[in-house]
Tab-separated table of C-alpha atoms in Angstrom:
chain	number	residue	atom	x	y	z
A	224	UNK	CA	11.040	20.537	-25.233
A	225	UNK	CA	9.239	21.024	-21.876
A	226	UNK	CA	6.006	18.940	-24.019
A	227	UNK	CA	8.558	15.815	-23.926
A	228	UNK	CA	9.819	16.043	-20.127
A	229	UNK	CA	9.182	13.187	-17.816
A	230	UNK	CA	5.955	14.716	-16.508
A	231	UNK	CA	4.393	15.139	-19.821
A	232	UNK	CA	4.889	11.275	-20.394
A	233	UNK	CA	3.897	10.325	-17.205
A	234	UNK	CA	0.216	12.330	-17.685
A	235	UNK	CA	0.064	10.813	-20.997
A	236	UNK	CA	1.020	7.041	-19.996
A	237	UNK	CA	4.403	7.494	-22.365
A	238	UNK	CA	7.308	7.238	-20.030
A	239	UNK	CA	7.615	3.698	-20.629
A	240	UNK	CA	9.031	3.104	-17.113
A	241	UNK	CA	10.175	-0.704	-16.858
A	242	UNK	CA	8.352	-1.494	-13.606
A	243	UNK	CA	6.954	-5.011	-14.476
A	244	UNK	CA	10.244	-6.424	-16.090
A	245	UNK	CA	11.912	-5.513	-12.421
A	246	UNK	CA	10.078	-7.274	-10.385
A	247	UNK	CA	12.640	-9.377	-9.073
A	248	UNK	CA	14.068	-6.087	-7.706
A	249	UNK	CA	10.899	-4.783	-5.941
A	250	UNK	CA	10.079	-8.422	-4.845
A	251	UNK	CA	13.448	-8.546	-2.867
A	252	UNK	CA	13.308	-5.132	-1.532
A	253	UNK	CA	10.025	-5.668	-0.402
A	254	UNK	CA	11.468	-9.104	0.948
A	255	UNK	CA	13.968	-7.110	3.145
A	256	UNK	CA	11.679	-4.745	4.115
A	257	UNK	CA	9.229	-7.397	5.498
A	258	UNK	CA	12.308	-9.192	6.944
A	259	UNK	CA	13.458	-5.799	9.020
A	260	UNK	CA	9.294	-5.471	10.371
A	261	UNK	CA	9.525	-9.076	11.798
A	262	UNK	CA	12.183	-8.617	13.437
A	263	UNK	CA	11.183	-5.457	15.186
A	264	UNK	CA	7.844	-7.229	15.883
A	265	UNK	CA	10.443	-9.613	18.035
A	266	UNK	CA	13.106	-7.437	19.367
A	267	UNK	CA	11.388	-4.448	20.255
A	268	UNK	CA	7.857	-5.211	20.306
A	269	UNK	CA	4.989	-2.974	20.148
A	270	UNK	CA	4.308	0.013	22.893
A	271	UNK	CA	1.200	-0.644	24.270
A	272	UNK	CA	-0.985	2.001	26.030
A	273	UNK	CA	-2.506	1.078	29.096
A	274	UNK	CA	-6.365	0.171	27.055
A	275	UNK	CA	-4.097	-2.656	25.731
A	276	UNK	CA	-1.336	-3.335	28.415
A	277	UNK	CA	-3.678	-1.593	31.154
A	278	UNK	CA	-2.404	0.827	33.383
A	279	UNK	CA	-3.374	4.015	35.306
A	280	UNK	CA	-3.214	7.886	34.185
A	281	UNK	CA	-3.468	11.361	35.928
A	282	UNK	CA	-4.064	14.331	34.744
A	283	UNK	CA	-2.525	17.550	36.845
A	284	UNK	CA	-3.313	21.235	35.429
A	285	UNK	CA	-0.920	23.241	33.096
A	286	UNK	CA	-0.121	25.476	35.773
A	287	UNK	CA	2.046	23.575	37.552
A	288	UNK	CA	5.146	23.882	35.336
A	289	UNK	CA	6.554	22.220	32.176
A	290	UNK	CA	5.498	18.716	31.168
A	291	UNK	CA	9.201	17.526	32.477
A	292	UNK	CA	8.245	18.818	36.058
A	293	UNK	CA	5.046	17.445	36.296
A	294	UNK	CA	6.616	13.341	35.092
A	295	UNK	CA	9.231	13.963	37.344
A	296	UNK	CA	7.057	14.934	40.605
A	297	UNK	CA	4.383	11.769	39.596
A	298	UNK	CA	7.881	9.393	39.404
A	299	UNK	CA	8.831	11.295	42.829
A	300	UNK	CA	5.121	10.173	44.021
A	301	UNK	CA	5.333	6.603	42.183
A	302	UNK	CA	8.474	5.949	44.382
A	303	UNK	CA	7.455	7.285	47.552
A	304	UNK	CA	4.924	5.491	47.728
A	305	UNK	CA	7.484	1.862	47.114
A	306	UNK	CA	4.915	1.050	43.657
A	307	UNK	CA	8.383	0.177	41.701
A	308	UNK	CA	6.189	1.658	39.013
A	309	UNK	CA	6.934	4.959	36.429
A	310	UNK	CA	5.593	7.145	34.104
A	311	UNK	CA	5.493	5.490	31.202
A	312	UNK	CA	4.220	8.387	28.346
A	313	UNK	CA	3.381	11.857	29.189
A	314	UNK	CA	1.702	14.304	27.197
A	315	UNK	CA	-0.122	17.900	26.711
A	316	UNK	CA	-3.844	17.544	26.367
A	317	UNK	CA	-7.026	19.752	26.086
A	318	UNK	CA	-5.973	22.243	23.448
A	319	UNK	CA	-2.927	24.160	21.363
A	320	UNK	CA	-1.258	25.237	24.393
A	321	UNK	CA	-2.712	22.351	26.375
A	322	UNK	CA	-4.524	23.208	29.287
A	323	UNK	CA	-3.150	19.615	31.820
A	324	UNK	CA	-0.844	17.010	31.560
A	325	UNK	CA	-1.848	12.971	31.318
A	326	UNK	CA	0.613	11.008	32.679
A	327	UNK	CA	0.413	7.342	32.132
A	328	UNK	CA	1.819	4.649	34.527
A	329	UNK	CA	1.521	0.660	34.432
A	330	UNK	CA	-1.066	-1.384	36.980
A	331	UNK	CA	-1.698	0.482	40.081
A	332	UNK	CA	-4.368	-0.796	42.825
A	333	UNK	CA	-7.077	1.379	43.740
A	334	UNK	CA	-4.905	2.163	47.360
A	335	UNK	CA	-1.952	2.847	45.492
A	336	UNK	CA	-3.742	5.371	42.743
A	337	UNK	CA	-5.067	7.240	45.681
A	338	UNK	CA	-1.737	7.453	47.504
A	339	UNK	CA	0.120	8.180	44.361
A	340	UNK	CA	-2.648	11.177	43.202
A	341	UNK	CA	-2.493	12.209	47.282
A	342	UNK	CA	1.322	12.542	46.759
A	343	UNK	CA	1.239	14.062	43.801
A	344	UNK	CA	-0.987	17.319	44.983
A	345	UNK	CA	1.183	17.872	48.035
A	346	UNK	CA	4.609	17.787	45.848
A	347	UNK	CA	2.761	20.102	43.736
A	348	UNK	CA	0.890	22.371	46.630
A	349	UNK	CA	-2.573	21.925	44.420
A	350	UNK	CA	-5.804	20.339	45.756
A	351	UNK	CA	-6.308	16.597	45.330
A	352	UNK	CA	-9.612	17.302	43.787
A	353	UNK	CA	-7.550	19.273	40.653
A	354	UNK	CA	-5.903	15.820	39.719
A	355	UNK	CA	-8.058	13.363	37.993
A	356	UNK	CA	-7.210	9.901	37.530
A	357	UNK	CA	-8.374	6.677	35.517
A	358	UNK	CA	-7.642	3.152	35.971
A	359	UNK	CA	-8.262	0.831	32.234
A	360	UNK	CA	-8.116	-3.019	32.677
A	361	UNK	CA	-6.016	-4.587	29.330
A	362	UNK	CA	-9.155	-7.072	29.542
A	363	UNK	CA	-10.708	-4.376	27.566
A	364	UNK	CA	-7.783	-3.754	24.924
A	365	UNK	CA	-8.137	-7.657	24.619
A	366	UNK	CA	-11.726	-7.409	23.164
A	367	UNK	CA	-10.663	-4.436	21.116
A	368	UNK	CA	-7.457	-6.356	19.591
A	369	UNK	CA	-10.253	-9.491	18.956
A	370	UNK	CA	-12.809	-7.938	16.903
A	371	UNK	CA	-10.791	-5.584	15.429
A	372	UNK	CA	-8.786	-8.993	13.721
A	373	UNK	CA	-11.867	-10.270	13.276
A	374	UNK	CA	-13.035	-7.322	11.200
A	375	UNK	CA	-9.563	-7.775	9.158
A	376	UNK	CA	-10.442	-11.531	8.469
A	377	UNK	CA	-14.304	-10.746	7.564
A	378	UNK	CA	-12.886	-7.803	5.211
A	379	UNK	CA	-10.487	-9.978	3.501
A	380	UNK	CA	-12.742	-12.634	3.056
A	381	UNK	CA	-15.084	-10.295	1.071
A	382	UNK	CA	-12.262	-8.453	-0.581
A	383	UNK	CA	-11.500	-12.182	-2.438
A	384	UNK	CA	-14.846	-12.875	-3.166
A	385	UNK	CA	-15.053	-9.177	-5.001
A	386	UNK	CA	-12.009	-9.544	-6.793
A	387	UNK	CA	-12.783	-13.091	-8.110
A	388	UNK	CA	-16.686	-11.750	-8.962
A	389	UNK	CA	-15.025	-8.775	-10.598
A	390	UNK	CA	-11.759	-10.147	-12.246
A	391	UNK	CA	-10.421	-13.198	-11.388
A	392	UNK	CA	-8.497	-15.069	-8.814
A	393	UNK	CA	-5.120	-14.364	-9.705
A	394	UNK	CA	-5.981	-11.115	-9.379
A	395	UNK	CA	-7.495	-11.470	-5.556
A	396	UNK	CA	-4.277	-13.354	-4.455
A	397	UNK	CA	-2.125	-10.747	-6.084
A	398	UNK	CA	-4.322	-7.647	-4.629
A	399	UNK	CA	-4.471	-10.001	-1.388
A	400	UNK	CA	-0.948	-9.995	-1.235
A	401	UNK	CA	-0.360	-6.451	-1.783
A	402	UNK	CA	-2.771	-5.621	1.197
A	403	UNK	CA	-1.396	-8.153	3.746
A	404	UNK	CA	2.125	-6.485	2.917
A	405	UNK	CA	0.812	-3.063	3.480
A	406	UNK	CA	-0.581	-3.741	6.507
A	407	UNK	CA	3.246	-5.458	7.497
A	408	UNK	CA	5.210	-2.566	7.079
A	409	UNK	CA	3.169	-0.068	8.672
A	410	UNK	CA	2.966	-2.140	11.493
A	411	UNK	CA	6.848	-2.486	11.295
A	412	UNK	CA	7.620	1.286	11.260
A	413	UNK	CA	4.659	1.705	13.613
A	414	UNK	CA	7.200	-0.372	16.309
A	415	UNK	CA	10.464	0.829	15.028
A	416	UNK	CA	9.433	4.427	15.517
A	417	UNK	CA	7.732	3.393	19.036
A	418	UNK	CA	4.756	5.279	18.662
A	419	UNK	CA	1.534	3.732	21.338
A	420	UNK	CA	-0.335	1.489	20.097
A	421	UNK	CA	-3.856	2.842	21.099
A	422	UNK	CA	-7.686	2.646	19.583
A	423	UNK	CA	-7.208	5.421	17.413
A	424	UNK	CA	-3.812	2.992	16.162
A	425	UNK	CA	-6.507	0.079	15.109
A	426	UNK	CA	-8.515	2.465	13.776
A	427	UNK	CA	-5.922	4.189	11.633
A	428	UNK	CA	-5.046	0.395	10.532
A	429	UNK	CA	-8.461	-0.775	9.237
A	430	UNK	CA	-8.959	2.641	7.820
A	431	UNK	CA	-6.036	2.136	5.025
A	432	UNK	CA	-7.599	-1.111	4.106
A	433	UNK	CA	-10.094	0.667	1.610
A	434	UNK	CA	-7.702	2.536	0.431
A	435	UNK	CA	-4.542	0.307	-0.453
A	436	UNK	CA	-7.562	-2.361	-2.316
A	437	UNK	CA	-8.701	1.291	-4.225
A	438	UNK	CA	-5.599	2.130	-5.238
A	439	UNK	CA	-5.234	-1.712	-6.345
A	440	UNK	CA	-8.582	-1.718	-8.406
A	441	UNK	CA	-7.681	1.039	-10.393
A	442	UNK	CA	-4.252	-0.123	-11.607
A	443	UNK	CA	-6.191	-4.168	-12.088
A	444	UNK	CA	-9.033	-2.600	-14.156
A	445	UNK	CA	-6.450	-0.864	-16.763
A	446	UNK	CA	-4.814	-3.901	-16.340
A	447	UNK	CA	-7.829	-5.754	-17.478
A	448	UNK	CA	-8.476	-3.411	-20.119
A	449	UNK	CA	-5.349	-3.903	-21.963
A	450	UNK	CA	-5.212	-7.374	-21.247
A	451	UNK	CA	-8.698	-8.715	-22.840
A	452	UNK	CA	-8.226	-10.554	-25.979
A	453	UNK	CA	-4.499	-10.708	-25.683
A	454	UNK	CA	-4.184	-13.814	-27.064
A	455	UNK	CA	-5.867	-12.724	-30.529
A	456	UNK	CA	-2.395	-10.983	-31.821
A	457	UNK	CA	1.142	-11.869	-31.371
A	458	UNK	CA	2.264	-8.497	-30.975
A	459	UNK	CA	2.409	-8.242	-26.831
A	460	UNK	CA	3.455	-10.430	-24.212
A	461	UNK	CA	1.168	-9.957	-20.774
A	462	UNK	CA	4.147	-8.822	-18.838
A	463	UNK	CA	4.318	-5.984	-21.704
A	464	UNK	CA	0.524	-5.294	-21.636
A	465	UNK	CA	0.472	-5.127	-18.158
A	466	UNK	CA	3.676	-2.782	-17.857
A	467	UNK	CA	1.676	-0.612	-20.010
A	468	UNK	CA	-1.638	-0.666	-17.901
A	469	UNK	CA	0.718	0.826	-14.721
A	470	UNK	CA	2.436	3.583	-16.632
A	471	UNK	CA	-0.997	4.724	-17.991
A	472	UNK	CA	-2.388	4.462	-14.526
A	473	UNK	CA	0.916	5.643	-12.922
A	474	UNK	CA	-0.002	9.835	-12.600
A	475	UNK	CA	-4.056	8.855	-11.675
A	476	UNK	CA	-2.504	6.551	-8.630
A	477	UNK	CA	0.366	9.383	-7.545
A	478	UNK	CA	-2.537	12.113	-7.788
A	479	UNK	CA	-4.694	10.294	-5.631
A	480	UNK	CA	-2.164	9.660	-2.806
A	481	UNK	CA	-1.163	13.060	-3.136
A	482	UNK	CA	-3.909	14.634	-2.613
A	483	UNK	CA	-5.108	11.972	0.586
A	484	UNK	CA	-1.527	11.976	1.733
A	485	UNK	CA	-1.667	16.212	2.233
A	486	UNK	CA	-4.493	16.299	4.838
A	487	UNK	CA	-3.431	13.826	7.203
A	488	UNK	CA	0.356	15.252	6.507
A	489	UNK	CA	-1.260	18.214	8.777
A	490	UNK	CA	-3.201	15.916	10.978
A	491	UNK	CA	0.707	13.942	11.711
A	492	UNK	CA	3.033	16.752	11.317
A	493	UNK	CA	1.412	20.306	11.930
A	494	UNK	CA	-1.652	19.049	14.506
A	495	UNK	CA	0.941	16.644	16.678
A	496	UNK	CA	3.895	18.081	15.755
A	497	UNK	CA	3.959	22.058	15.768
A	498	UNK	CA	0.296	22.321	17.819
A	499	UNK	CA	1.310	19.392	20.474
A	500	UNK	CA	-1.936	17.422	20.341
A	501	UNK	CA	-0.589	14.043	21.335
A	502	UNK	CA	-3.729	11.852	20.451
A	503	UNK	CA	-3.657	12.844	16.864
A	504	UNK	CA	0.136	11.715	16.115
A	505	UNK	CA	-1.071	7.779	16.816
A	506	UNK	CA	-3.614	8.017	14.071
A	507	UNK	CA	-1.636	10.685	12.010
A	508	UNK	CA	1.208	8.214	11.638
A	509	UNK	CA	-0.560	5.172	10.893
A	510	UNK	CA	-2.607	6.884	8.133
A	511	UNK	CA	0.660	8.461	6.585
A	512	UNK	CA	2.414	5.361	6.172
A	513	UNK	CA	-0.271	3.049	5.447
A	514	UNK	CA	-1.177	5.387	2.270
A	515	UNK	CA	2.131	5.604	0.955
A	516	UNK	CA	3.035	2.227	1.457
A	517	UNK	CA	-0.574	1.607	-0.280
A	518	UNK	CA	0.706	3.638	-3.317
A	519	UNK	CA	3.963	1.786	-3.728
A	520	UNK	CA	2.657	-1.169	-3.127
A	521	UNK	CA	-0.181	-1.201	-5.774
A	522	UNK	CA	1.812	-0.233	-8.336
A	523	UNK	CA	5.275	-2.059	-7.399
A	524	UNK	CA	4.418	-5.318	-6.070
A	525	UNK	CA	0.503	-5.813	-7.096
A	526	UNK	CA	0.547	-5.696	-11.073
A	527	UNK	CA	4.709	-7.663	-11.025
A	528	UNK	CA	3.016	-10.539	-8.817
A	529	UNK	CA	-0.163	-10.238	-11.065
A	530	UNK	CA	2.211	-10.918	-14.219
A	531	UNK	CA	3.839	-13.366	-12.760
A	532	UNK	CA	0.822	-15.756	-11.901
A	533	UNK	CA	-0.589	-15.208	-14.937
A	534	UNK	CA	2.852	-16.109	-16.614
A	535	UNK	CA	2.306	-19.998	-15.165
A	536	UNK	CA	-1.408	-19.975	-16.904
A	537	UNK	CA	-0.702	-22.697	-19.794
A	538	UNK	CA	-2.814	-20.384	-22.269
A	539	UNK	CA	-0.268	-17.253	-21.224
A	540	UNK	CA	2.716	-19.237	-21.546
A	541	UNK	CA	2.058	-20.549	-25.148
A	542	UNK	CA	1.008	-16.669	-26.274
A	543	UNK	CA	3.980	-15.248	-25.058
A	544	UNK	CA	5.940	-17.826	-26.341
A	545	UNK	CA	4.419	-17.168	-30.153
A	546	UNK	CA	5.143	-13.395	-29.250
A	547	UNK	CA	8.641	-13.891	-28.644
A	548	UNK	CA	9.417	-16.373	-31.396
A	549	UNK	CA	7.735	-13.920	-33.781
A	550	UNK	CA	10.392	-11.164	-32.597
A	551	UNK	CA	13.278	-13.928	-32.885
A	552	UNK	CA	11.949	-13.988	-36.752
A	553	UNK	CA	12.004	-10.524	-36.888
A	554	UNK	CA	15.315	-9.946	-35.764
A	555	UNK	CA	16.795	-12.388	-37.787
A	556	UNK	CA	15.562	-10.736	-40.609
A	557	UNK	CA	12.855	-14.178	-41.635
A	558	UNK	CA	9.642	-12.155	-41.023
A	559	UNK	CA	9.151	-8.410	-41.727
A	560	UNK	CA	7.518	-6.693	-38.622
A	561	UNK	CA	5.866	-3.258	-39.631
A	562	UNK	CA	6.090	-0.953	-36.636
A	563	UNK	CA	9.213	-2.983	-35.381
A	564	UNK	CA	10.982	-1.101	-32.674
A	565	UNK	CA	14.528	-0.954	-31.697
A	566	UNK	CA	15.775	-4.115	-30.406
A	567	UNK	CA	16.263	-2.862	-26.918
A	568	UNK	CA	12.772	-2.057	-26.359
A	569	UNK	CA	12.019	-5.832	-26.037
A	570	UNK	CA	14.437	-6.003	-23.048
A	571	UNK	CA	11.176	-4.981	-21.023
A	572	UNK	CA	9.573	-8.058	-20.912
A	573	UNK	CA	11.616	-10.433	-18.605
A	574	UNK	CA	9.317	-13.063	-19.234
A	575	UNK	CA	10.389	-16.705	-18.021
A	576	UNK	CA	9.755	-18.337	-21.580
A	577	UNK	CA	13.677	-18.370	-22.111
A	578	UNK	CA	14.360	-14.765	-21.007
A	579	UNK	CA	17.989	-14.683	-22.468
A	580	UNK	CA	16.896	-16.007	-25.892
A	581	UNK	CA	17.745	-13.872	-28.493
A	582	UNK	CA	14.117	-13.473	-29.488
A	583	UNK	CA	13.701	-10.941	-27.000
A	584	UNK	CA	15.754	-8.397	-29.273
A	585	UNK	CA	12.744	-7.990	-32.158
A	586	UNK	CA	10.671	-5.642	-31.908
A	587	UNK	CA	8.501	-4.666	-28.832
A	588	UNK	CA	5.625	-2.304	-29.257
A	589	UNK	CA	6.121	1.021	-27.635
A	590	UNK	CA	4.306	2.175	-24.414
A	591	UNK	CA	0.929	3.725	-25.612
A	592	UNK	CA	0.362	1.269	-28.578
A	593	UNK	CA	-2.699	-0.901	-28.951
A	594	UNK	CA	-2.625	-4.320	-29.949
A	595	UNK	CA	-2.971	-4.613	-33.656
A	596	UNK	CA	-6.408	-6.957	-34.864
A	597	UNK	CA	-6.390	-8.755	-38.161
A	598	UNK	CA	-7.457	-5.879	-41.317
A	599	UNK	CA	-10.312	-6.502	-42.332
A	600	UNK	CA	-11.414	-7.612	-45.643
A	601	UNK	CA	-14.401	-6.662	-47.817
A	602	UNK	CA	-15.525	-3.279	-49.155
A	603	UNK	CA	-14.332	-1.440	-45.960
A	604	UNK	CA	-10.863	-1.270	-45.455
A	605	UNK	CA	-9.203	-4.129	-47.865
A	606	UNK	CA	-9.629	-5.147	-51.286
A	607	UNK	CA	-12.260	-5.859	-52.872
A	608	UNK	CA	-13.229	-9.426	-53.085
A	609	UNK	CA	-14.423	-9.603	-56.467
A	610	UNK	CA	-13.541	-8.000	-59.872
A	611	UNK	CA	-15.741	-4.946	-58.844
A	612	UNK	CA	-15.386	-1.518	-60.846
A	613	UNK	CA	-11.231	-2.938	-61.672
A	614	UNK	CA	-10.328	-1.973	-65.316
A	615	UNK	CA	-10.793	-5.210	-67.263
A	616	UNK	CA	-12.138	-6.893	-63.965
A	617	UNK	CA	-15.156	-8.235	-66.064
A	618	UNK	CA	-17.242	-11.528	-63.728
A	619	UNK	CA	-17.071	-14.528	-64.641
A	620	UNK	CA	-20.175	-16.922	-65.311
């Protein structure tokens, strides 16, 4: 019994999961989804840190308390001194137990960051020269944001051109697609959970470029596989064919994340979370989500789109229309279909040559089957031709 449990399918492309055929589901969650990221890109905006938005930060030793007393004694300093400024993040840095404190405020002046770091040592009873303090300009974070979007537009640019070289266009916008919405939603939870936005952030982000378009290319090459010569037989529709590619690509895909998602799960949630080292949560978080949302993407809204282009192609369209009318035949008893399946097997293919016609209940081929090519004829595999050795088969002149 265990041999025919869901896990046993899914490693041998058999569960015959129905992902293609629901795309109308997974294209309006992901609507929503994208919907709920634009508006937090409005309302709540990103949180900058000071190499984008510019700012100041000091760092004061360990030993002067917790990380609570040390932002409240730079605020006490920030106000004395009439800046109208605060803290704005504040965090343990320089090992496990963290051996200072970097506080981070907005814009100070060069008078004002020597007041403030003056104040701050005499609330604290330390020497001025044990407090270190840098001042970034958001001119710089400006140059960073620039070429990093120009890196995103160069990489797409030759992420199309691969894709068309290596399969076809349909296939780039699809992939495309999939990629842009990746890079949506991790932005999205990125500014709904408020993390700060800093270069390790934009590196995180062009990092899960390669691989949401890997885990793309290996769902679109089974996909390809399954899908050449298609046209030959009238026994699958390309929705069907290409429902079949992602359930035998479905385990290879889930491995893969797993596997990449389990390192920088202790980067995220054992290095920032249990150890306290604050600069690895920014990229930690970014990587996470981006290679999940890679995963679901690829394999939810890639291949569905994919179907659905190639659903408008005129060649397509007439195929799956022969496929289906063949089934109508079938089920109406006109044609015999050997191998015909149970008529709710064809409810899979959601295909918009008359979904709700009641061709669709013939006979759909099971997950795992391979398009059928005409016997062949000759001595190999069909009847002879000729008379041959046949009892009384004698030529004729």
């Amino acid at each position: 019994m265990a041999q025919n449990g869901l896990a046993s399918r899914l490693y041998n492309g058999e569960a015959g999961l129905n992902i293609v055929g629901r795309r109308k589901l997974w294209f309006g969650v992901a609507g929503v989804l994208i919907l709920i990221a634009i508006l937090s890109f409005s309302i709540r905006g990103f949180s900058l840190g000071i190499e984008f938005a510019g700012g100041n930060s000091f760092q004061v030793p360990a030993s002067v308390g917790t990380l609570d007393d040390a932002e409240r004694e730079v605020n006490s300093a920030l106000a004395a001194e009439n800046t109208g400024i605060e803290v704005v993040t504040a965090q343990q840095v320089g090992g496990p137990g963290g051996d200072s404190y970097e506080l981070r405020t907005g814009q100070l002046s060069a008078e004002q960051a020597n007041a403030v770091k003056a104040q701050i040592a005499e609330d604290l009873g330390i020497d001025v020269n044990q407090i270190s303090g840098n001042q970034v300009s958001e001119a710089w974070g400006s140059q960073v944001t620039e070429r990093a979007l120009l890196g995103l537009v160069i990489f797409i640019a030759l992420v199309m051109v691969y894709l068309i070289l290596r399969f076809e266009w349909r296939m780039a916008v699809a992939a495309v697609s999939s990629l842009v919405m990746n890079l949506i939603l991790t932005a999205g939870i990125y500014s709904l959970v408020g993390f700060e936005v800093t270069p390790s952030t934009i590196i995180g982000f062009l990092t899960i470029l390669g691989f949401a378009l890997y885990d793309v290319v290996v769902v679109f090459d089974k996909v390809q596989e399954n899908t050449r010569g298609i046209t030959a037989n009238n026994n699958q529709t390309y929705s069907e064919a290409a429902n079949l590619a992602v359930n035998q690509s479905l385990m290879r895909s889930l491995n893969t994340s797993v596997v990449a998602l389990l390192p920088v799960g202790g980067l995220l949630f054992i290095g920032a979370g249990l150890l306290g080292a604050g600069t690895l949560k920014d990229l930690g978080l970014v990587l996470f989500v981006g290679m999940a949302v890679a995963f679901l993407t690829s394999i939810l809204v890639a291949t569905p789109l994919l179907a659905l282009l190639k659903n408008y192609d005129p060649r397509i369209q007439a195929h799956n229309k022969r496929v289906l009318t063949r089934r109508g035949a079938i089920a109406r008893g006109e044609v015999t279909g050997k191998g015909a399946a149970s008529p709710a097997s064809a409810d899979a293919t959601d295909e918009p040559v008359d979904p709700d016609s009641a061709a669709l209940a013939g006979a759909a081929p099971k997950v795992g089957a391979r398009p059928a090519g005409k016997r062949p004829t000759g001595a190999r595999g069909g009847r002879p031709g000729g008379g041959g050795n046949r009892p009384g088969g004698a030529k004729r002149r």
